[in-house]
Amino acid sequence: ANLLAANLRERELEIALLSQEAPFVRGDLLHPDILSSLELRKKSRSEFAWLGVADANGKVIQASGGMLQGLSVGKRPWFTAALQGVYTGDVHEAVLLAKLLPSQASGEPLRFIDFAAPIKNKDGLVIGVIGAHGHWRWVTDTVQAAVDRMGSESGLEILIVDKKAAVLYPQRLMGLGGLPDGMPTQQQTYANTAW
């Protein structure tokens, strides 16, 4: 859990810092340096499926691979939240990008975690949002690596569940519901329960 949280915080911080780089703060969201920066991040970070910049109204101005460019993301949760501050979302199935990216060999739907931050000009006014969609498989690969290090003799089984208690990891249990009563609430950090 700590490793996963650290990795998520690191990606969130990366997007927040990117939004503060000079080409973004200058205010010209069409500047080629912005696209270069987005493409470089995507190339160097395989966990990112997409990075893009939208204006304050939600129109995608520049994006890695040109994907979604010219479309509106104004109603997407990551965009609306990032107008207020740095944002990391919950895992979700791809909506707009599902048609543009290759499907997974496993046949499971594409899932992402969104990271976003406001872009503020030198006067501190929000002029847009930078968003990134991280592959869910990056998260599951991180967890699987930790499980593999523990070894099968540990007897531990790790599950990641969504807010509705549906299993998101491991894939063989994906969608399974009916987790035991007594699971931790948002106010708790952990709970002991029997299943």
Short mmCIF file of N, CA, C and O in Angstrom, two decimals, residues 23-122:
data_model
loop_
_atom_site.label_atom_id
_atom_site.label_comp_id
_atom_site.label_asym_id
_atom_site.label_seq_id
_atom_site.Cartn_x
_atom_site.Cartn_y
_atom_site.Cartn_z
N PRO A 23 7.12 27.09 -20.35
CA PRO A 23 6.25 27.16 -21.53
C PRO A 23 4.76 27.20 -21.17
O PRO A 23 3.97 27.83 -21.88
N PHE A 24 4.38 26.57 -20.08
CA PHE A 24 2.99 26.56 -19.65
C PHE A 24 2.61 27.90 -19.02
O PHE A 24 1.56 28.47 -19.33
N VAL A 25 3.46 28.39 -18.14
CA VAL A 25 3.17 29.63 -17.41
C VAL A 25 3.13 30.84 -18.33
O VAL A 25 2.40 31.80 -18.08
N ARG A 26 3.87 30.80 -19.44
CA ARG A 26 3.86 31.91 -20.39
C ARG A 26 2.47 32.17 -20.94
O ARG A 26 2.16 33.27 -21.35
N GLY A 27 1.64 31.13 -20.97
CA GLY A 27 0.24 31.34 -21.34
C GLY A 27 -0.14 31.00 -22.76
O GLY A 27 -1.32 30.99 -23.09
N ASP A 28 0.83 30.70 -23.61
CA ASP A 28 0.51 30.33 -24.99
C ASP A 28 0.40 28.82 -25.07
O ASP A 28 1.40 28.11 -25.27
N LEU A 29 -0.81 28.30 -24.92
CA LEU A 29 -1.01 26.86 -24.88
C LEU A 29 -0.78 26.19 -26.23
O LEU A 29 -0.69 24.97 -26.31
N LEU A 30 -0.63 26.98 -27.29
CA LEU A 30 -0.32 26.45 -28.62
C LEU A 30 1.18 26.36 -28.89
O LEU A 30 1.59 25.85 -29.93
N HIS A 31 1.99 26.84 -27.97
CA HIS A 31 3.43 26.88 -28.20
C HIS A 31 3.97 25.46 -28.39
O HIS A 31 3.60 24.54 -27.66
N PRO A 32 4.85 25.26 -29.40
CA PRO A 32 5.38 23.92 -29.68
C PRO A 32 6.17 23.31 -28.53
O PRO A 32 6.28 22.09 -28.43
N ASP A 33 6.74 24.13 -27.64
CA ASP A 33 7.48 23.59 -26.50
C ASP A 33 6.57 22.80 -25.57
O ASP A 33 7.02 21.87 -24.90
N ILE A 34 5.30 23.16 -25.51
CA ILE A 34 4.36 22.43 -24.67
C ILE A 34 4.17 21.02 -25.21
O ILE A 34 4.25 20.03 -24.46
N LEU A 35 3.95 20.90 -26.50
CA LEU A 35 3.77 19.58 -27.10
C LEU A 35 5.05 18.75 -26.94
O LEU A 35 4.99 17.56 -26.62
N SER A 36 6.20 19.37 -27.12
CA SER A 36 7.48 18.66 -26.93
C SER A 36 7.58 18.11 -25.52
O SER A 36 8.02 16.98 -25.31
N SER A 37 7.19 18.91 -24.56
CA SER A 37 7.23 18.49 -23.16
C SER A 37 6.28 17.32 -22.90
O SER A 37 6.63 16.36 -22.21
N LEU A 38 5.07 17.38 -23.46
CA LEU A 38 4.11 16.30 -23.30
C LEU A 38 4.62 15.00 -23.92
O LEU A 38 4.55 13.93 -23.32
N GLU A 39 5.14 15.11 -25.15
CA GLU A 39 5.64 13.93 -25.85
C GLU A 39 6.84 13.32 -25.13
O GLU A 39 6.96 12.09 -25.04
N LEU A 40 7.71 14.16 -24.61
CA LEU A 40 8.88 13.66 -23.87
C LEU A 40 8.46 12.90 -22.62
O LEU A 40 8.98 11.82 -22.34
N ARG A 41 7.47 13.43 -21.89
CA ARG A 41 6.98 12.74 -20.70
C ARG A 41 6.39 11.38 -21.06
O ARG A 41 6.63 10.39 -20.39
N LYS A 42 5.58 11.37 -22.10
CA LYS A 42 4.93 10.11 -22.50
C LYS A 42 5.97 9.09 -22.93
O LYS A 42 5.87 7.91 -22.60
N LYS A 43 6.98 9.54 -23.65
CA LYS A 43 8.02 8.64 -24.13
C LYS A 43 8.85 8.08 -22.97
O LYS A 43 9.22 6.91 -22.97
N SER A 44 9.12 8.91 -21.97
CA SER A 44 9.98 8.48 -20.86
C SER A 44 9.21 7.77 -19.74
O SER A 44 9.82 7.13 -18.89
N ARG A 45 7.90 7.86 -19.75
CA ARG A 45 7.08 7.24 -18.70
C ARG A 45 6.04 6.34 -19.34
O ARG A 45 4.97 6.79 -19.74
N SER A 46 6.33 5.07 -19.42
CA SER A 46 5.42 4.13 -20.10
C SER A 46 4.07 4.02 -19.39
O SER A 46 3.11 3.53 -19.98
N GLU A 47 4.00 4.44 -18.14
CA GLU A 47 2.71 4.36 -17.43
C GLU A 47 1.68 5.36 -17.95
O GLU A 47 0.49 5.19 -17.73
N PHE A 48 2.13 6.38 -18.67
CA PHE A 48 1.20 7.36 -19.21
C PHE A 48 0.70 6.91 -20.58
O PHE A 48 1.47 6.72 -21.51
N ALA A 49 -0.61 6.79 -20.71
CA ALA A 49 -1.22 6.47 -21.99
C ALA A 49 -1.46 7.74 -22.80
O ALA A 49 -1.47 7.71 -24.03
N TRP A 50 -1.68 8.85 -22.10
CA TRP A 50 -2.04 10.10 -22.76
C TRP A 50 -1.69 11.26 -21.85
O TRP A 50 -1.86 11.19 -20.63
N LEU A 51 -1.21 12.33 -22.44
CA LEU A 51 -1.02 13.61 -21.76
C LEU A 51 -1.57 14.69 -22.67
O LEU A 51 -1.38 14.63 -23.90
N GLY A 52 -2.26 15.65 -22.09
CA GLY A 52 -2.82 16.71 -22.90
C GLY A 52 -3.02 17.99 -22.13
O GLY A 52 -3.01 18.01 -20.89
N VAL A 53 -3.20 19.05 -22.88
CA VAL A 53 -3.46 20.37 -22.32
C VAL A 53 -4.76 20.87 -22.90
O VAL A 53 -4.98 20.85 -24.12
N ALA A 54 -5.65 21.30 -22.01
CA ALA A 54 -6.93 21.87 -22.42
C ALA A 54 -7.00 23.32 -21.96
O ALA A 54 -6.43 23.67 -20.92
N ASP A 55 -7.70 24.14 -22.72
CA ASP A 55 -7.88 25.53 -22.29
C ASP A 55 -8.88 25.58 -21.14
O ASP A 55 -9.44 24.56 -20.73
N ALA A 56 -9.13 26.76 -20.63
CA ALA A 56 -10.01 26.92 -19.45
C ALA A 56 -11.45 26.51 -19.73
O ALA A 56 -12.22 26.28 -18.78
N ASN A 57 -11.83 26.37 -21.00
CA ASN A 57 -13.18 25.92 -21.34
C ASN A 57 -13.26 24.41 -21.58
O ASN A 57 -14.34 23.88 -21.82
N GLY A 58 -12.11 23.74 -21.55
CA GLY A 58 -12.10 22.29 -21.70
C GLY A 58 -11.75 21.78 -23.08
O GLY A 58 -11.75 20.57 -23.31
N LYS A 59 -11.40 22.65 -24.01
CA LYS A 59 -11.02 22.19 -25.35
C LYS A 59 -9.56 21.76 -25.33
O LYS A 59 -8.68 22.51 -24.90
N VAL A 60 -9.29 20.53 -25.80
CA VAL A 60 -7.92 20.01 -25.85
C VAL A 60 -7.17 20.77 -26.93
O VAL A 60 -7.52 20.71 -28.11
N ILE A 61 -6.12 21.47 -26.51
CA ILE A 61 -5.33 22.30 -27.41
C ILE A 61 -4.16 21.51 -27.99
O ILE A 61 -3.89 21.58 -29.17
N GLN A 62 -3.47 20.77 -27.13
CA GLN A 62 -2.34 19.95 -27.56
C GLN A 62 -2.39 18.65 -26.77
O GLN A 62 -2.76 18.66 -25.59
N ALA A 63 -1.96 17.55 -27.41
CA ALA A 63 -1.99 16.26 -26.73
C ALA A 63 -0.98 15.31 -27.35
O ALA A 63 -0.68 15.42 -28.55
N SER A 64 -0.50 14.40 -26.56
CA SER A 64 0.43 13.40 -27.06
C SER A 64 -0.24 12.60 -28.18
O SER A 64 -1.39 12.21 -28.08
N GLY A 65 0.50 12.42 -29.26
CA GLY A 65 -0.03 11.70 -30.41
C GLY A 65 -1.19 12.38 -31.09
O GLY A 65 -1.84 11.79 -31.94
N GLY A 66 -1.50 13.62 -30.70
CA GLY A 66 -2.63 14.34 -31.27
C GLY A 66 -3.98 13.79 -30.84
O GLY A 66 -5.02 14.27 -31.30
N MET A 67 -3.98 12.80 -29.93
CA MET A 67 -5.24 12.17 -29.52
C MET A 67 -6.11 13.14 -28.72
O MET A 67 -5.63 13.81 -27.81
N LEU A 68 -7.36 13.21 -29.08
CA LEU A 68 -8.40 14.05 -28.46
C LEU A 68 -8.23 15.53 -28.77
O LEU A 68 -9.03 16.35 -28.30
N GLN A 69 -7.23 15.89 -29.55
CA GLN A 69 -7.01 17.30 -29.87
C GLN A 69 -8.24 17.87 -30.56
O GLN A 69 -8.80 17.27 -31.46
N GLY A 70 -8.67 19.04 -30.08
CA GLY A 70 -9.84 19.71 -30.62
C GLY A 70 -11.15 19.29 -29.97
O GLY A 70 -12.16 19.95 -30.15
N LEU A 71 -11.12 18.20 -29.20
CA LEU A 71 -12.34 17.75 -28.52
C LEU A 71 -12.49 18.42 -27.17
O LEU A 71 -11.53 18.96 -26.62
N SER A 72 -13.69 18.37 -26.62
CA SER A 72 -13.93 18.95 -25.30
C SER A 72 -13.84 17.89 -24.22
O SER A 72 -14.43 16.82 -24.33
N VAL A 73 -13.09 18.21 -23.17
CA VAL A 73 -13.02 17.37 -21.98
C VAL A 73 -13.61 18.15 -20.80
O VAL A 73 -13.40 17.79 -19.64
N GLY A 74 -14.35 19.19 -21.12
CA GLY A 74 -14.88 20.11 -20.11
C GLY A 74 -15.76 19.47 -19.06
O GLY A 74 -15.90 20.00 -17.96
N LYS A 75 -16.36 18.33 -19.36
CA LYS A 75 -17.23 17.66 -18.38
C LYS A 75 -16.55 16.47 -17.71
O LYS A 75 -17.15 15.83 -16.85
N ARG A 76 -15.30 16.18 -18.07
CA ARG A 76 -14.60 15.06 -17.44
C ARG A 76 -14.23 15.44 -16.01
O ARG A 76 -13.83 16.58 -15.74
N PRO A 77 -14.37 14.52 -15.07
CA PRO A 77 -14.07 14.83 -13.65
C PRO A 77 -12.67 15.37 -13.42
O PRO A 77 -12.47 16.27 -12.61
N TRP A 78 -11.68 14.84 -14.15
CA TRP A 78 -10.31 15.30 -13.93
C TRP A 78 -10.16 16.76 -14.33
O TRP A 78 -9.42 17.51 -13.68
N PHE A 79 -10.86 17.16 -15.40
CA PHE A 79 -10.74 18.54 -15.86
C PHE A 79 -11.39 19.50 -14.86
O PHE A 79 -10.79 20.48 -14.44
N THR A 80 -12.63 19.22 -14.48
CA THR A 80 -13.34 20.13 -13.58
C THR A 80 -12.65 20.21 -12.23
O THR A 80 -12.57 21.30 -11.65
N ALA A 81 -12.12 19.09 -11.73
CA ALA A 81 -11.42 19.11 -10.44
C ALA A 81 -10.12 19.91 -10.54
O ALA A 81 -9.77 20.66 -9.62
N ALA A 82 -9.41 19.76 -11.65
CA ALA A 82 -8.11 20.42 -11.78
C ALA A 82 -8.23 21.93 -11.95
O ALA A 82 -7.26 22.65 -11.73
N LEU A 83 -9.40 22.43 -12.32
CA LEU A 83 -9.58 23.88 -12.34
C LEU A 83 -9.41 24.47 -10.95
O LEU A 83 -9.06 25.64 -10.79
N GLN A 84 -9.63 23.63 -9.92
CA GLN A 84 -9.52 24.07 -8.52
C GLN A 84 -8.17 23.73 -7.89
O GLN A 84 -7.78 24.34 -6.91
N GLY A 85 -7.49 22.70 -8.43
CA GLY A 85 -6.22 22.30 -7.84
C GLY A 85 -5.75 20.97 -8.40
O GLY A 85 -6.40 20.37 -9.26
N VAL A 86 -4.63 20.49 -7.89
CA VAL A 86 -4.04 19.24 -8.35
C VAL A 86 -4.99 18.10 -8.02
O VAL A 86 -5.62 18.07 -6.96
N TYR A 87 -5.09 17.13 -8.95
CA TYR A 87 -6.10 16.08 -8.83
C TYR A 87 -5.51 14.72 -9.21
O TYR A 87 -4.77 14.59 -10.18
N THR A 88 -5.86 13.71 -8.42
CA THR A 88 -5.63 12.30 -8.76
C THR A 88 -6.96 11.61 -8.62
O THR A 88 -7.61 11.69 -7.57
N GLY A 89 -7.38 10.92 -9.66
CA GLY A 89 -8.71 10.30 -9.66
C GLY A 89 -8.70 8.84 -9.30
O GLY A 89 -7.65 8.24 -9.05
N ASP A 90 -9.87 8.26 -9.26
CA ASP A 90 -10.05 6.83 -9.05
C ASP A 90 -9.88 6.11 -10.38
O ASP A 90 -10.05 6.69 -11.45
N VAL A 91 -9.60 4.83 -10.30
CA VAL A 91 -9.50 4.03 -11.51
C VAL A 91 -10.86 4.01 -12.21
O VAL A 91 -11.90 3.99 -11.56
N HIS A 92 -10.83 4.08 -13.54
CA HIS A 92 -12.06 4.07 -14.32
C HIS A 92 -11.79 3.49 -15.69
O HIS A 92 -10.64 3.47 -16.15
N GLU A 93 -12.82 3.01 -16.33
CA GLU A 93 -12.67 2.52 -17.69
C GLU A 93 -12.50 3.71 -18.63
O GLU A 93 -13.04 4.78 -18.39
N ALA A 94 -11.75 3.48 -19.69
CA ALA A 94 -11.52 4.52 -20.69
C ALA A 94 -12.84 4.87 -21.36
O ALA A 94 -13.61 3.99 -21.70
N VAL A 95 -13.09 6.14 -21.54
CA VAL A 95 -14.30 6.58 -22.24
C VAL A 95 -13.90 7.08 -23.63
O VAL A 95 -14.18 6.44 -24.63
N LEU A 96 -13.21 8.21 -23.66
CA LEU A 96 -12.84 8.81 -24.95
C LEU A 96 -11.68 8.09 -25.62
O LEU A 96 -11.66 7.93 -26.84
N LEU A 97 -10.71 7.63 -24.83
CA LEU A 97 -9.51 7.05 -25.42
C LEU A 97 -9.67 5.60 -25.85
O LEU A 97 -8.84 5.08 -26.60
N ALA A 98 -10.71 4.92 -25.39
CA ALA A 98 -10.88 3.49 -25.69
C ALA A 98 -10.90 3.23 -27.19
O ALA A 98 -10.41 2.20 -27.65
N LYS A 99 -11.44 4.16 -27.95
CA LYS A 99 -11.53 3.97 -29.41
C LYS A 99 -10.22 4.28 -30.12
O LYS A 99 -10.03 3.89 -31.26
N LEU A 100 -9.32 4.98 -29.44
CA LEU A 100 -8.09 5.43 -30.08
C LEU A 100 -6.87 4.59 -29.73
O LEU A 100 -5.86 4.65 -30.44
N LEU A 101 -6.94 3.84 -28.65
CA LEU A 101 -5.80 3.04 -28.21
C LEU A 101 -6.05 1.57 -28.50
O LEU A 101 -7.19 1.11 -28.51
N PRO A 102 -4.98 0.81 -28.72
CA PRO A 102 -5.17 -0.62 -28.96
C PRO A 102 -5.74 -1.31 -27.72
O PRO A 102 -5.43 -0.92 -26.60
N SER A 103 -6.58 -2.32 -27.94
CA SER A 103 -7.15 -3.05 -26.80
C SER A 103 -6.07 -3.92 -26.18
O SER A 103 -5.06 -4.22 -26.79
N GLN A 104 -6.32 -4.34 -24.95
CA GLN A 104 -5.35 -5.14 -24.23
C GLN A 104 -5.43 -6.61 -24.69
O GLN A 104 -6.50 -7.11 -25.00
N ALA A 105 -4.28 -7.25 -24.69
CA ALA A 105 -4.21 -8.65 -25.11
C ALA A 105 -5.07 -9.55 -24.21
O ALA A 105 -5.62 -10.54 -24.66
N SER A 106 -5.21 -9.16 -22.95
CA SER A 106 -5.98 -9.97 -21.99
C SER A 106 -7.48 -9.88 -22.26
O SER A 106 -8.26 -10.66 -21.72
N GLY A 107 -7.89 -8.89 -23.06
CA GLY A 107 -9.31 -8.70 -23.33
C GLY A 107 -10.03 -7.85 -22.30
O GLY A 107 -11.18 -7.48 -22.50
N GLU A 108 -9.36 -7.53 -21.20
CA GLU A 108 -10.02 -6.70 -20.20
C GLU A 108 -10.10 -5.26 -20.71
O GLU A 108 -9.30 -4.84 -21.54
N PRO A 109 -11.08 -4.50 -20.23
CA PRO A 109 -11.22 -3.12 -20.71
C PRO A 109 -10.03 -2.26 -20.28
O PRO A 109 -9.40 -2.53 -19.26
N LEU A 110 -9.75 -1.24 -21.07
CA LEU A 110 -8.71 -0.28 -20.70
C LEU A 110 -9.19 0.51 -19.49
O LEU A 110 -10.31 1.03 -19.49
N ARG A 111 -8.34 0.59 -18.49
CA ARG A 111 -8.66 1.36 -17.29
C ARG A 111 -7.52 2.34 -17.04
O ARG A 111 -6.35 2.03 -17.29
N PHE A 112 -7.89 3.50 -16.51
CA PHE A 112 -6.90 4.55 -16.26
C PHE A 112 -7.09 5.15 -14.87
O PHE A 112 -8.16 5.08 -14.29
N ILE A 113 -6.01 5.79 -14.43
CA ILE A 113 -6.06 6.69 -13.28
C ILE A 113 -5.66 8.05 -13.84
O ILE A 113 -4.66 8.17 -14.55
N ASP A 114 -6.45 9.07 -13.52
CA ASP A 114 -6.21 10.40 -14.06
C ASP A 114 -5.41 11.25 -13.08
O ASP A 114 -5.65 11.22 -11.87
N PHE A 115 -4.50 12.02 -13.63
CA PHE A 115 -3.73 13.01 -12.89
C PHE A 115 -3.92 14.33 -13.63
O PHE A 115 -3.87 14.36 -14.86
N ALA A 116 -4.15 15.41 -12.90
CA ALA A 116 -4.36 16.69 -13.57
C ALA A 116 -3.96 17.83 -12.65
O ALA A 116 -3.96 17.68 -11.41
N ALA A 117 -3.65 18.96 -13.26
CA ALA A 117 -3.28 20.15 -12.49
C ALA A 117 -3.66 21.38 -13.28
O ALA A 117 -3.65 21.37 -14.52
N PRO A 118 -3.99 22.46 -12.56
CA PRO A 118 -4.30 23.71 -13.27
C PRO A 118 -3.03 24.31 -13.86
O PRO A 118 -1.94 24.15 -13.32
N ILE A 119 -3.20 24.97 -14.98
CA ILE A 119 -2.11 25.75 -15.57
C ILE A 119 -2.44 27.21 -15.28
O ILE A 119 -3.49 27.71 -15.69
N LYS A 120 -1.53 27.86 -14.55
CA LYS A 120 -1.74 29.26 -14.19
C LYS A 120 -0.70 30.12 -14.90
O LYS A 120 0.48 29.75 -14.98
N ASN A 121 -1.15 31.27 -15.39
CA ASN A 121 -0.20 32.18 -16.04
C ASN A 121 0.61 32.92 -14.97
O ASN A 121 0.42 32.71 -13.77
N LYS A 122 1.48 33.80 -15.41
CA LYS A 122 2.36 34.50 -14.46
C LYS A 122 1.60 35.39 -13.48
O LYS A 122 2.11 35.72 -12.41
#
